[in-house]
Amino acid sequence: MSIEFEQIRLEPAYRKVASALMARILDRTLRDGDRLPSETELARQFGVNRSTVREAVRELESSGLLARRPGSKLLVVTRPAAVHVAEGVSRALMLHDVTYQDVWEALTILEPPIAETAAGRRTETDLGEITRAATEFAANNAETARAAFHAAQFLRTVGAATHNRILMLGHEPLLQLLEPSLRAMIDKVPQARSRITTAQRRISEAIQARDSEGARTWMARHIRDFRKGYEIAGIDLTRRLAE
Amino acid sequence: MSIEFEQIRLEPAYRKVASALMARILDRTLRDGDRLPSETELARQFGVNRSTVREAVRELESSGLLARRPGSKLLVVTRPAAVHVAEGVSRALMLHDVTYQDVWEALTILEPPIAETAAGRRTETDLGEITRAATEFAANNAETARAAFHAAQFLRTVGAATHNRILMLGHEPLLQLLEPSLRAMIDKVPQARSRITTAQRRISEAIQARDSEGARTWMARHIRDFRKGYEIAGIDLTRRLAE
DNA sequence: CGCGAGGAATTGTCCGACAATCGTACGATC
DNA sequence: GATCGTACGATTGTCGGACAATTCCTCGCG
């Protein structure tokens, strides 16, 4: 008979410490906002050196599970912020040679149902944010960078109106990838600004009227316009997004 | 006249080192698979202490940008693996009190178009993976944990057939969240196993026939079944996923 | 050309130290 | 009584050095 041994894995101490801390955060023994003991104290409790604790803390900081309030040295437990997580995701996507086509395709799939859901769920507050974003775009689209930012911001507010955190977090990386590609497109396509403005207004109106169908349709058209824009701007859709 | 001062931010050295290394990875000076200089050498080049370098490296390791091959001490540059990134995302979602309803809703939006796209793009290899996953589920669904795993795995193979990395990476966290919730459901719903088997077969057949419409429809039905399952199992959909 | 041995290199961990900065409690001031 | 300034203690960021345990790598051998 052959005996199967478990694989021996000697985790370094700093990883064990990180795991232990993470476990406490995930099981909510340590909660959002709780202050962590000092490094010296943690070192004492875990029976390791302070340097080891520091390495573990860096890992958790990078995952967004620990953070320090700006201008403070106190380490507090945090729930990873959406933007922070999304940054990691878009970094990963860039490194995996994502193309303009990929981004556009994902937007095509995601945004229309998001708009549809938003129309059914939006509160008055959401509506305010959405119309404000549309207004901002209309008012500040002279500068390319700003135009791109506000175009993405509009989609972000629509996403927030779904009140579904998965959808929000899921499409945030898309927006982060979209923004620079919009910067490359908007200036080369004269009619882009006005078409975006129109689409945003139609979408806003539909969401205001709780017209799910209309929101979906107009969002689909909005996204289709992006693709046209890329084509008119002469951007090769199969090109990698990363330069 | 009012002078605007730039915000002063004194980044600690370990963060600067991490940023510098990350920049090199993002601009592809350092590429996937490249070996990093030793800690001592990095410390010399950056003009900081080795401890400082180590803290920086831990951050990048946690982001998935650096890693060591199993059983090796050599640090190599890596592109963050999808599962690794997705784990971070699902952790974040759990901590943000995601509900069963949220997961189901996101699946409803994402999976049908994914199946549709997959039907149009699948290669023979993809098809092999998909049918194999379906076969595995049919053969190994006695054990609950395995059944849940293979149910998720099936969706994973369908996602891979889209050849769109954004979609793949975007729905991986969903699968990670789905799996444990399936474990909680499958056993309480006698007809779950056979309904899943049927749906998988129909979806596979549609994808094989390149029938986009059929793939979408059957996937939608498949996902709707999950919801029915939760209801029959008496799971409160508004409950947080994290216990 | 494959392969094993042994020295060199590297990592993981510890210790101790110190300046800069932050947190806080206490007293002074309005 | 509330606000403010200050001084002191606590904490972090960084450094230097040290050492055992492994892994890497070269070189000589079969």
Coordinates of C-alpha atoms (C1' of nucleotides) in Angstrom, one line a residue:
Chain A
M1 CA 0.0 0.0 0.0
S2 CA 1.2 3.5 -0.8
I3 CA 0.9 6.1 1.9
E4 CA 0.1 9.6 0.7
F5 CA 1.9 12.3 2.7
E6 CA 0.5 15.7 2.9
Q7 CA 2.6 18.2 1.1
I8 CA 4.9 20.0 3.5
R9 CA 4.7 23.7 3.2
L10 CA 6.9 25.7 5.4
E11 CA 5.2 29.1 5.2
P12 CA 7.5 31.8 6.2
A13 CA 6.5 33.5 9.5
Y14 CA 5.6 36.8 7.9
R15 CA 3.0 35.0 5.8
K16 CA 1.6 33.2 8.8
V17 CA 1.3 36.5 10.6
A18 CA -0.5 38.0 7.6
S19 CA -2.9 35.0 7.4
A20 CA -3.6 35.2 11.1
L21 CA -4.5 38.9 10.8
M22 CA -6.5 38.4 7.7
A23 CA -8.5 35.6 9.3
R24 CA -9.4 37.9 12.1
I25 CA -10.5 40.5 9.7
L26 CA -12.6 38.1 7.6
D27 CA -14.3 36.6 10.6
R28 CA -15.0 40.1 11.8
T29 CA -13.2 39.8 15.1
L30 CA -11.4 42.9 13.7
R31 CA -13.8 45.3 12.2
D32 CA -13.7 48.2 9.9
G33 CA -12.2 51.1 11.7
D34 CA -10.7 49.1 14.6
R35 CA -7.2 50.2 15.5
L36 CA -4.5 47.6 15.3
P37 CA -2.1 47.1 18.2
S38 CA 1.4 48.6 17.7
E39 CA 4.0 46.6 15.8
T40 CA 5.9 46.0 19.0
E41 CA 2.8 44.6 20.7
L42 CA 1.9 42.4 17.7
A43 CA 5.5 41.1 17.6
R44 CA 5.2 40.2 21.3
Q45 CA 1.8 38.5 20.8
F46 CA 2.9 36.5 17.8
G47 CA 6.3 35.8 19.2
V48 CA 8.2 37.1 16.2
N49 CA 10.4 40.0 15.5
R50 CA 9.0 43.4 14.7
S51 CA 10.6 43.3 11.2
T52 CA 8.5 40.1 10.5
V53 CA 5.4 41.9 11.6
R54 CA 6.1 44.8 9.4
E55 CA 6.4 42.5 6.3
A56 CA 3.1 41.0 7.1
V57 CA 1.4 44.3 7.6
R58 CA 2.7 45.5 4.2
E59 CA 1.0 42.6 2.5
L60 CA -2.3 43.4 4.1
E61 CA -1.9 47.1 3.4
S62 CA -1.4 46.2 -0.2
S63 CA -4.6 44.2 -0.2
G64 CA -6.5 47.1 1.2
L65 CA -7.3 45.3 4.5
L66 CA -5.2 47.6 6.6
A67 CA -4.7 51.3 6.0
R68 CA -3.7 54.4 7.8
R69 CA -5.8 57.5 7.7
P70 CA -4.1 60.3 5.8
G71 CA -1.4 61.9 7.9
S72 CA -1.7 59.4 10.7
K73 CA 0.5 56.5 11.7
L74 CA -2.2 54.5 13.4
L75 CA -3.0 51.4 11.5
V76 CA -6.7 50.7 11.2
V77 CA -8.7 47.8 9.7
T78 CA -10.5 48.8 6.5
R79 CA -12.7 47.2 4.0
P80 CA -10.9 47.4 0.6
A81 CA -12.1 50.5 -1.2
A82 CA -13.6 49.8 -4.6
V83 CA -11.2 52.0 -6.5
H84 CA -8.3 50.4 -4.8
V85 CA -9.4 46.9 -5.7
A86 CA -10.3 48.0 -9.2
E87 CA -6.9 49.5 -9.7
G88 CA -5.4 46.1 -9.1
V89 CA -7.8 44.5 -11.5
S90 CA -7.1 47.0 -14.3
R91 CA -3.3 46.7 -13.7
A92 CA -3.7 43.0 -14.1
L93 CA -5.8 43.4 -17.3
M94 CA -3.3 45.8 -18.8
L95 CA -0.5 43.3 -18.2
H96 CA -2.6 40.6 -19.8
D97 CA -2.7 42.5 -23.1
V98 CA -6.3 43.6 -23.1
T99 CA -7.3 45.2 -26.3
Y100 CA -9.7 48.0 -27.2
Q101 CA -12.0 45.4 -28.5
D102 CA -12.1 43.6 -25.2
V103 CA -13.0 46.7 -23.3
W104 CA -15.7 47.7 -25.8
E105 CA -17.2 44.2 -25.8
A106 CA -17.3 44.1 -22.0
L107 CA -18.9 47.5 -21.9
T108 CA -21.5 46.3 -24.5
I109 CA -22.4 43.4 -22.3
L110 CA -22.4 45.2 -18.9
E111 CA -23.6 48.7 -19.3
P112 CA -27.0 48.2 -20.8
P113 CA -28.3 45.9 -18.1
I114 CA -26.7 48.1 -15.5
A115 CA -28.7 51.1 -16.9
E116 CA -31.8 49.0 -17.0
T117 CA -31.4 48.0 -13.4
A118 CA -30.5 51.5 -12.4
A119 CA -33.7 52.8 -13.9
G120 CA -35.7 50.5 -11.6
R121 CA -33.8 51.2 -8.5
R122 CA -32.5 54.7 -8.5
T123 CA -33.3 56.9 -5.6
E124 CA -33.7 60.7 -5.8
T125 CA -30.1 61.0 -4.6
D126 CA -28.8 58.7 -7.3
L127 CA -30.8 60.7 -9.9
G128 CA -29.1 63.9 -8.6
E129 CA -25.7 62.4 -9.0
I130 CA -26.4 61.1 -12.5
T131 CA -27.8 64.4 -13.8
R132 CA -25.0 66.3 -12.1
A133 CA -22.4 64.1 -13.9
A134 CA -24.2 64.7 -17.2
T135 CA -24.2 68.5 -16.5
E136 CA -20.5 68.4 -15.6
F137 CA -19.6 66.7 -18.8
A138 CA -21.6 69.2 -20.9
A139 CA -20.0 72.1 -19.1
N140 CA -16.4 70.8 -18.9
N141 CA -15.6 68.9 -22.0
A142 CA -13.3 71.4 -23.6
E143 CA -10.3 69.9 -22.0
T144 CA -9.8 66.4 -23.3
A145 CA -8.7 64.8 -20.0
R146 CA -11.7 66.3 -18.2
A147 CA -14.1 65.2 -20.9
A148 CA -12.9 61.6 -20.6
F149 CA -13.0 61.7 -16.9
H150 CA -16.6 63.0 -16.8
A151 CA -17.7 60.5 -19.5
A152 CA -16.5 57.7 -17.3
Q153 CA -17.9 59.4 -14.2
F154 CA -21.3 59.4 -15.7
L155 CA -21.2 55.6 -16.2
R156 CA -20.0 55.4 -12.6
T157 CA -23.0 57.2 -11.2
V158 CA -25.4 55.0 -13.2
G159 CA -23.6 52.0 -11.8
A160 CA -24.0 53.3 -8.3
A161 CA -27.7 53.6 -8.8
T162 CA -28.0 49.8 -9.2
H163 CA -27.1 49.5 -5.5
N164 CA -25.5 46.2 -6.4
R165 CA -21.9 46.2 -5.1
I166 CA -20.8 43.4 -7.4
L167 CA -21.9 45.3 -10.5
M168 CA -20.3 48.5 -9.2
L169 CA -17.0 46.8 -8.4
G170 CA -17.1 44.8 -11.6
H171 CA -17.4 47.7 -13.9
E172 CA -15.1 50.0 -12.1
P173 CA -12.0 48.5 -13.8
L174 CA -13.7 48.9 -17.1
L175 CA -14.1 52.6 -16.5
Q176 CA -10.5 52.9 -15.5
L177 CA -9.5 51.3 -18.7
L178 CA -12.0 53.2 -20.7
E179 CA -10.9 56.7 -19.6
P180 CA -7.4 56.8 -21.2
S181 CA -8.8 55.2 -24.4
L182 CA -11.4 57.9 -24.5
R183 CA -8.7 60.6 -24.2
A184 CA -7.1 59.1 -27.3
M185 CA -10.4 59.2 -29.2
I186 CA -12.4 62.3 -28.2
D187 CA -10.1 64.8 -29.8
K188 CA -10.0 63.0 -33.1
V189 CA -13.7 62.7 -33.5
P190 CA -15.4 66.2 -33.8
Q191 CA -18.9 65.0 -33.2
A192 CA -18.0 62.9 -30.1
R193 CA -18.7 65.5 -27.5
S194 CA -22.2 66.3 -28.7
R195 CA -23.1 62.7 -29.2
I196 CA -22.0 61.8 -25.7
T197 CA -23.9 64.7 -24.3
T198 CA -27.1 63.7 -26.1
A199 CA -26.8 60.1 -25.0
Q200 CA -26.2 61.1 -21.4
R201 CA -29.3 63.3 -21.5
R202 CA -31.4 60.5 -23.0
I203 CA -30.2 58.0 -20.5
S204 CA -30.7 60.4 -17.6
E205 CA -34.2 61.1 -18.7
A206 CA -35.1 57.4 -19.0
I207 CA -33.7 56.7 -15.6
Q208 CA -35.6 59.6 -14.1
A209 CA -38.8 58.3 -15.7
R210 CA -37.9 54.8 -14.4
D211 CA -38.1 53.7 -18.0
S212 CA -35.9 50.5 -17.8
E213 CA -36.3 49.7 -21.5
G214 CA -35.4 53.2 -22.6
A215 CA -32.4 53.3 -20.3
R216 CA -31.1 50.0 -21.7
T217 CA -31.6 51.0 -25.3
W218 CA -30.0 54.4 -25.0
M219 CA -27.1 53.0 -23.1
A220 CA -26.6 50.4 -25.7
R221 CA -26.5 53.1 -28.3
H222 CA -24.1 55.2 -26.2
I223 CA -21.7 52.3 -26.1
R224 CA -22.1 51.6 -29.8
D225 CA -21.1 55.2 -30.4
F226 CA -17.8 54.6 -28.6
R227 CA -16.9 51.9 -31.1
K228 CA -17.8 54.2 -34.0
G229 CA -15.6 56.8 -32.4
Y230 CA -12.7 54.4 -32.3
E231 CA -13.2 53.5 -35.9
I232 CA -13.4 57.1 -37.0
A233 CA -10.4 58.0 -34.9
G234 CA -8.5 55.2 -36.8
I235 CA -7.7 53.3 -33.6
D236 CA -7.0 49.6 -34.3
L237 CA -9.4 47.8 -32.1
T238 CA -7.2 44.7 -31.8
R239 CA -4.4 46.8 -30.4
R240 CA -3.3 46.3 -26.9
L241 CA -4.5 49.0 -24.5
A242 CA -1.1 49.3 -22.9
E243 CA 0.5 51.6 -25.4
Chain B
M1 CA -4.0 86.4 -5.4
S2 CA -4.2 83.0 -3.8
I3 CA -1.3 80.6 -4.3
E4 CA -2.2 76.9 -4.5
F5 CA 0.4 74.7 -3.0
E6 CA 0.9 71.2 -4.1
Q7 CA -0.1 68.7 -1.5
I8 CA 3.0 67.6 0.3
R9 CA 3.2 63.8 0.6
L10 CA 6.2 62.3 2.2
E11 CA 6.0 58.7 0.9
P12 CA 8.0 56.3 3.0
A13 CA 10.9 54.8 1.3
Y14 CA 9.5 51.4 1.1
R15 CA 6.5 52.7 -0.9
K16 CA 8.8 54.6 -3.3
V17 CA 10.8 51.5 -3.9
A18 CA 7.6 49.6 -4.5
S19 CA 6.4 52.2 -6.9
A20 CA 9.6 52.3 -8.8
L21 CA 9.6 48.5 -9.2
M22 CA 5.9 48.6 -10.2
A23 CA 6.6 51.3 -12.8
R24 CA 9.3 49.1 -14.4
I25 CA 6.9 46.2 -14.5
L26 CA 4.0 48.2 -16.0
D27 CA 6.2 49.8 -18.7
R28 CA 7.5 46.3 -19.5
T29 CA 11.2 47.1 -18.7
L30 CA 10.7 44.1 -16.4
R31 CA 8.8 41.4 -18.1
D32 CA 6.9 38.3 -17.1
G33 CA 9.4 35.7 -16.0
D34 CA 12.3 38.0 -15.6
R35 CA 14.3 37.4 -12.5
L36 CA 14.7 40.2 -10.1
P37 CA 18.1 41.2 -8.6
S38 CA 18.8 40.0 -5.1
E39 CA 17.5 42.0 -2.2
T40 CA 21.0 43.1 -1.3
E41 CA 21.6 44.3 -4.9
L42 CA 18.3 46.1 -5.0
A43 CA 19.1 47.8 -1.7
R44 CA 22.4 48.9 -3.1
Q45 CA 20.8 50.3 -6.3
F46 CA 18.0 52.1 -4.5
G47 CA 20.4 53.3 -1.7
V48 CA 18.2 51.9 1.1
N49 CA 18.4 49.2 3.6
R50 CA 17.6 45.6 2.8
S51 CA 14.7 45.6 5.3
T52 CA 13.2 48.5 3.3
V53 CA 13.5 46.6 0.1
R54 CA 11.8 43.6 1.7
E55 CA 8.8 45.6 2.7
A56 CA 8.4 46.9 -0.8
V57 CA 8.7 43.4 -2.3
R58 CA 6.0 42.1 0.1
E59 CA 3.6 44.7 -1.3
L60 CA 4.3 43.7 -4.9
E61 CA 4.1 40.0 -4.0
S62 CA 0.7 40.7 -2.5
S63 CA -0.4 42.4 -5.7
G64 CA 0.7 39.4 -7.7
L65 CA 3.3 41.4 -9.6
L66 CA 6.2 39.4 -8.1
A67 CA 6.2 35.8 -7.1
R68 CA 8.5 32.9 -6.5
R69 CA 8.1 29.6 -8.2
P70 CA 7.1 26.9 -5.8
G71 CA 10.1 25.7 -3.8
S72 CA 12.4 28.5 -5.1
K73 CA 13.8 31.6 -3.6
L74 CA 14.2 33.4 -6.8
L75 CA 11.9 36.3 -7.2
V76 CA 10.5 36.6 -10.7
V77 CA 8.2 39.1 -12.3
T78 CA 4.7 37.8 -13.0
R79 CA 1.5 39.0 -14.4
P80 CA -1.2 38.7 -11.7
A81 CA -3.0 35.4 -12.1
A82 CA -6.7 35.7 -12.6
V83 CA -7.6 33.5 -9.6
H84 CA -5.3 35.6 -7.4
V85 CA -6.9 38.9 -8.4
A86 CA -10.3 37.4 -8.2
E87 CA -9.6 36.2 -4.6
G88 CA -8.9 39.8 -3.6
V89 CA -12.1 41.0 -5.3
S90 CA -14.3 38.4 -3.6
R91 CA -12.7 39.1 -0.3
A92 CA -13.5 42.7 -0.7
L93 CA -17.1 41.9 -1.7
M94 CA -17.6 39.7 1.3
L95 CA -16.4 42.4 3.6
H96 CA -18.8 44.8 1.9
D97 CA -21.8 42.7 2.9
V98 CA -22.7 41.3 -0.5
T99 CA -26.0 39.4 -0.4
Y100 CA -27.2 36.2 -2.2
Q101 CA -29.5 38.5 -4.2
D102 CA -26.5 40.6 -5.4
V103 CA -24.7 37.5 -6.6
W104 CA -27.7 36.1 -8.4
E105 CA -28.4 39.4 -10.0
A106 CA -24.9 39.8 -11.3
L107 CA -25.0 36.3 -12.6
T108 CA -28.2 37.0 -14.4
I109 CA -26.7 40.0 -16.1
L110 CA -23.3 38.5 -17.0
E111 CA -23.7 34.8 -17.8
P112 CA -26.3 34.8 -20.6
P113 CA -24.3 37.2 -22.8
I114 CA -21.1 35.3 -21.9
A115 CA -22.7 32.1 -23.1
E116 CA -23.9 33.9 -26.2
T117 CA -20.4 35.2 -27.0
A118 CA -18.9 31.8 -26.2
A119 CA -21.1 30.1 -28.8
G120 CA -19.8 32.4 -31.5
R121 CA -16.1 32.2 -30.5
R122 CA -15.5 28.7 -29.1
T123 CA -12.7 26.7 -30.5
E124 CA -12.6 22.9 -30.6
T125 CA -10.4 23.0 -27.5
D126 CA -12.9 25.2 -25.6
L127 CA -15.7 22.9 -26.6
G128 CA -13.7 20.0 -25.2
E129 CA -13.2 21.8 -21.9
I130 CA -16.9 22.7 -21.7
T131 CA -18.2 19.2 -22.3
R132 CA -15.6 17.7 -20.0
A133 CA -16.8 20.0 -17.2
A134 CA -20.4 19.0 -17.9
T135 CA -19.4 15.3 -17.8
E136 CA -17.5 15.8 -14.6
F137 CA -20.5 17.3 -12.9
A138 CA -22.8 14.6 -14.0
A139 CA -20.3 11.9 -12.8
N140 CA -19.1 13.5 -9.5
N141 CA -22.1 15.3 -8.0
A142 CA -22.7 12.9 -5.1
E143 CA -20.4 14.8 -2.8
T144 CA -21.8 18.3 -2.2
A145 CA -18.6 20.2 -2.3
R146 CA -17.6 18.5 -5.6
A147 CA -20.9 19.2 -7.1
A148 CA -20.7 22.9 -6.3
F149 CA -17.1 23.1 -7.6
H150 CA -18.0 21.5 -10.9
A151 CA -21.1 23.6 -11.3
A152 CA -18.9 26.7 -11.0
Q153 CA -16.2 25.1 -13.1
F154 CA -18.7 24.6 -16.0
L155 CA -19.4 28.3 -16.0
R156 CA -15.7 29.0 -15.9
T157 CA -15.0 27.0 -19.0
V158 CA -17.9 28.8 -20.8
G159 CA -16.3 32.1 -19.8
A160 CA -12.9 31.0 -21.1
A161 CA -14.5 30.3 -24.5
T162 CA -15.3 34.0 -24.9
H163 CA -11.6 34.7 -25.2
N164 CA -12.2 38.0 -23.6
R165 CA -10.0 38.4 -20.6
I166 CA -12.1 41.1 -19.0
L167 CA -15.2 38.9 -19.0
M168 CA -13.2 36.0 -17.6
L169 CA -11.6 38.0 -14.9
G170 CA -14.9 39.8 -14.2
H171 CA -16.9 36.8 -13.5
E172 CA -14.3 34.8 -11.7
P173 CA -15.1 36.5 -8.4
L174 CA -18.7 35.7 -9.0
L175 CA -17.9 32.0 -9.3
Q176 CA -15.9 32.2 -6.1
L177 CA -18.8 33.6 -4.3
L178 CA -21.3 31.3 -6.0
E179 CA -19.5 28.1 -5.0
P180 CA -20.1 28.2 -1.2
S181 CA -23.6 29.4 -1.7
L182 CA -24.3 26.4 -4.0
R183 CA -22.9 24.1 -1.3
A184 CA -25.6 25.5 1.0
M185 CA -28.3 24.9 -1.5
I186 CA -27.7 21.8 -3.6
D187 CA -28.3 19.4 -0.7
K188 CA -31.6 20.9 0.3
V189 CA -33.0 20.8 -3.2
P190 CA -33.5 17.2 -4.4
Q191 CA -34.0 18.1 -8.0
A192 CA -31.1 20.5 -8.2
R193 CA -28.6 18.0 -9.5
S194 CA -30.6 16.8 -12.4
R195 CA -31.8 20.3 -13.4
I196 CA -28.2 21.5 -13.4
T197 CA -27.1 18.5 -15.5
T198 CA -29.8 19.1 -18.0
A199 CA -29.1 22.8 -18.3
Q200 CA -25.4 22.1 -18.8
R201 CA -26.1 19.7 -21.5
R202 CA -28.4 22.1 -23.4
I203 CA -25.9 24.9 -23.0
S204 CA -23.0 22.7 -24.3
E205 CA -25.1 21.5 -27.2
A206 CA -26.0 25.1 -28.2
I207 CA -22.4 26.2 -27.9
Q208 CA -21.3 23.2 -30.0
A209 CA -23.8 24.1 -32.7
R210 CA -22.7 27.8 -32.5
D211 CA -26.3 28.6 -31.6
S212 CA -25.7 31.9 -29.8
E213 CA -29.4 32.5 -29.2
G214 CA -29.9 29.1 -27.7
A215 CA -26.8 29.3 -25.5
R216 CA -28.0 32.6 -24.1
T217 CA -31.6 31.4 -23.5
W218 CA -30.5 28.2 -21.8
M219 CA -27.9 29.9 -19.7
A220 CA -30.6 32.4 -18.5
R221 CA -32.8 29.5 -17.6
H222 CA -29.9 27.8 -15.8
I223 CA -29.3 30.9 -13.7
R224 CA -33.0 31.4 -13.0
D225 CA -32.9 27.9 -11.6
F226 CA -30.3 28.9 -9.1
R227 CA -32.7 31.4 -7.7
K228 CA -35.5 28.9 -7.5
G229 CA -33.1 26.7 -5.7
Y230 CA -32.3 29.3 -3.1
E231 CA -36.0 29.9 -2.6
I232 CA -36.8 26.2 -2.2
A233 CA -33.9 25.8 0.1
G234 CA -35.3 28.5 2.2
I235 CA -32.3 30.8 1.9
D236 CA -33.1 34.4 2.6
L237 CA -31.8 36.2 -0.5
T238 CA -31.2 39.4 1.3
R239 CA -28.9 37.7 3.7
R240 CA -25.2 38.6 3.7
L241 CA -23.1 36.0 2.0
A242 CA -20.5 36.1 4.8
E243 CA -22.3 33.8 7.2
Chain C
dC1 C1' 26.4 15.3 -22.2
dG2 C1' 24.2 14.2 -17.9
dC3 C1' 24.9 14.5 -13.1
dG4 C1' 26.5 15.0 -8.3
dA5 C1' 29.2 17.8 -4.8
dG6 C1' 30.4 21.7 -2.6
dG7 C1' 31.1 26.5 -2.1
dA8 C1' 28.8 30.9 -3.0
dA9 C1' 24.7 33.4 -2.9
dT10 C1' 20.2 34.4 -1.1
dT11 C1' 16.5 34.5 1.9
dG12 C1' 14.1 34.5 6.5
dT13 C1' 14.6 35.9 10.9
dC14 C1' 16.5 38.1 14.7
dC15 C1' 18.6 42.0 17.6
dG16 C1' 19.5 46.6 18.7
dA17 C1' 19.4 51.4 17.8
dC18 C1' 17.8 56.1 16.7
dA19 C1' 15.6 60.2 14.5
dA20 C1' 11.2 61.9 13.1
dT21 C1' 6.6 62.1 13.9
dC22 C1' 2.3 61.4 16.1
dG23 C1' -1.0 60.8 20.1
dT24 C1' -2.3 62.5 24.2
dA25 C1' -2.8 64.4 28.6
dC26 C1' -2.0 68.4 31.2
dG27 C1' -1.9 72.9 32.1
dA28 C1' -2.5 77.8 30.4
dT29 C1' -5.3 81.1 28.2
dC30 C1' -9.4 83.5 26.7
Chain D
dG1 C1' -16.0 75.9 30.0
dA2 C1' -13.9 75.4 25.7
dT3 C1' -9.9 76.0 23.1
dC4 C1' -5.1 76.1 22.5
dG5 C1' -0.2 75.1 23.2
dT6 C1' 3.2 72.2 24.9
dA7 C1' 5.8 68.6 26.6
dC8 C1' 6.4 63.8 27.0
dG9 C1' 5.7 59.1 25.8
dA10 C1' 4.6 55.9 22.1
dT11 C1' 5.1 54.4 17.5
dT12 C1' 6.8 54.2 13.0
dG13 C1' 10.5 54.3 9.4
dT14 C1' 14.9 53.2 8.6
dC15 C1' 19.4 51.6 9.4
dG16 C1' 23.4 48.3 10.5
dG17 C1' 24.8 43.9 11.4
dA18 C1' 24.4 38.9 12.2
dC19 C1' 23.5 34.0 11.4
dA20 C1' 21.2 29.6 10.2
dA21 C1' 18.9 27.2 6.5
dT22 C1' 18.2 26.7 1.7
dT23 C1' 18.8 27.2 -2.8
dC24 C1' 21.7 28.4 -6.8
dC25 C1' 25.3 27.4 -9.7
dT26 C1' 29.5 26.1 -11.3
dC27 C1' 32.8 22.7 -12.1
dG28 C1' 34.8 18.4 -12.3
dC29 C1' 33.6 13.6 -13.0
dG30 C1' 31.7 9.6 -15.0

